[in-house]
Amino acid sequence: MSNYEDTTTATASPYAQQRLVSETCVDLFLIEMVDTICRTTAVESEADSEAMFYKLDSLGYAVGQRMVERFTKDRPRFADTLDVVKFICKDLWTIMFKKQIDNLKTNHRGVYVLQDNSFRWFMRMSTDIGGADSAKKATPYIWFPCGIVRGALANLGVQSDVVAETSNLPQCTFQIRITK
């Protein structure tokens, strides 16, 4: 039996007939990408950590832009920012992680909080110590999806800052702040 899923089978999803990338390949790519960037960027100060963040966020940004371009080409334009964020929470998250965001909150002043209680890329992560140590070591892995969300929003006409945090794996919270 193969380790790769057949992603071209018919389902209720409007994207079901399109060829998608194997989940296993994406998981392994993310691990190697983050590991390579962390190894090749010497972390001696806070500025070095920012350089790693910038590299991973930039890669995610490009991926997010391309994904949205591909999956929204046949959709009508969104009416407002809330509709764009709902698209990210429902459609884009389903494409990427096979589930919707668990919780979306907004203050209706340009701040949106997306909570994923079982973030797929954290499902198999752990350390010997666990808890805060695991969350700290998982931090570089949330910079890439922050870039994906920011790139997707930018391609839909919404400029934003996206930050994420995790205190208890596999839970992850993304905060989107709309910038003018």
mmCIF file of C-alpha atoms in Angstrom, residues 81-82 85 105-114 153 158-162 175-180:
data_model
loop_
_atom_site.group_PDB
_atom_site.id
_atom_site.type_symbol
_atom_site.label_atom_id
_atom_site.label_comp_id
_atom_site.label_asym_id
_atom_site.label_seq_id
_atom_site.Cartn_x
_atom_site.Cartn_y
_atom_site.Cartn_z
ATOM 1 C CA THR A 81 -12.631 42.109 4.451
ATOM 2 C CA LEU A 82 -14.716 39.805 6.648
ATOM 3 C CA VAL A 85 -11.081 36.263 6.139
ATOM 4 C CA LYS A 105 -13.073 36.077 16.418
ATOM 5 C CA THR A 106 -12.991 39.732 15.413
ATOM 6 C CA ASN A 107 -13.213 43.079 17.160
ATOM 7 C CA HIS A 108 -14.695 44.608 13.954
ATOM 8 C CA ARG A 109 -11.812 47.106 13.940
ATOM 9 C CA GLY A 110 -9.400 45.212 11.726
ATOM 10 C CA VAL A 111 -8.204 42.451 14.069
ATOM 11 C CA TYR A 112 -9.109 38.809 13.450
ATOM 12 C CA VAL A 113 -8.075 35.858 15.608
ATOM 13 C CA LEU A 114 -8.078 32.405 14.004
ATOM 14 C CA LEU A 153 -4.811 38.153 1.980
ATOM 15 C CA VAL A 158 -6.153 43.022 2.027
ATOM 16 C CA GLN A 159 -2.830 44.245 3.428
ATOM 17 C CA SER A 160 -2.140 42.745 6.833
ATOM 18 C CA ASP A 161 0.300 41.697 9.507
ATOM 19 C CA VAL A 162 -0.032 38.085 10.620
ATOM 20 C CA GLN A 175 -3.771 36.986 14.717
ATOM 21 C CA ILE A 176 -4.452 39.044 11.592
ATOM 22 C CA ARG A 177 -4.176 42.818 11.900
ATOM 23 C CA ILE A 178 -5.414 44.683 8.837
ATOM 24 C CA THR A 179 -3.094 47.514 7.825
ATOM 25 C CA LYS A 180 -4.113 50.517 5.787
#
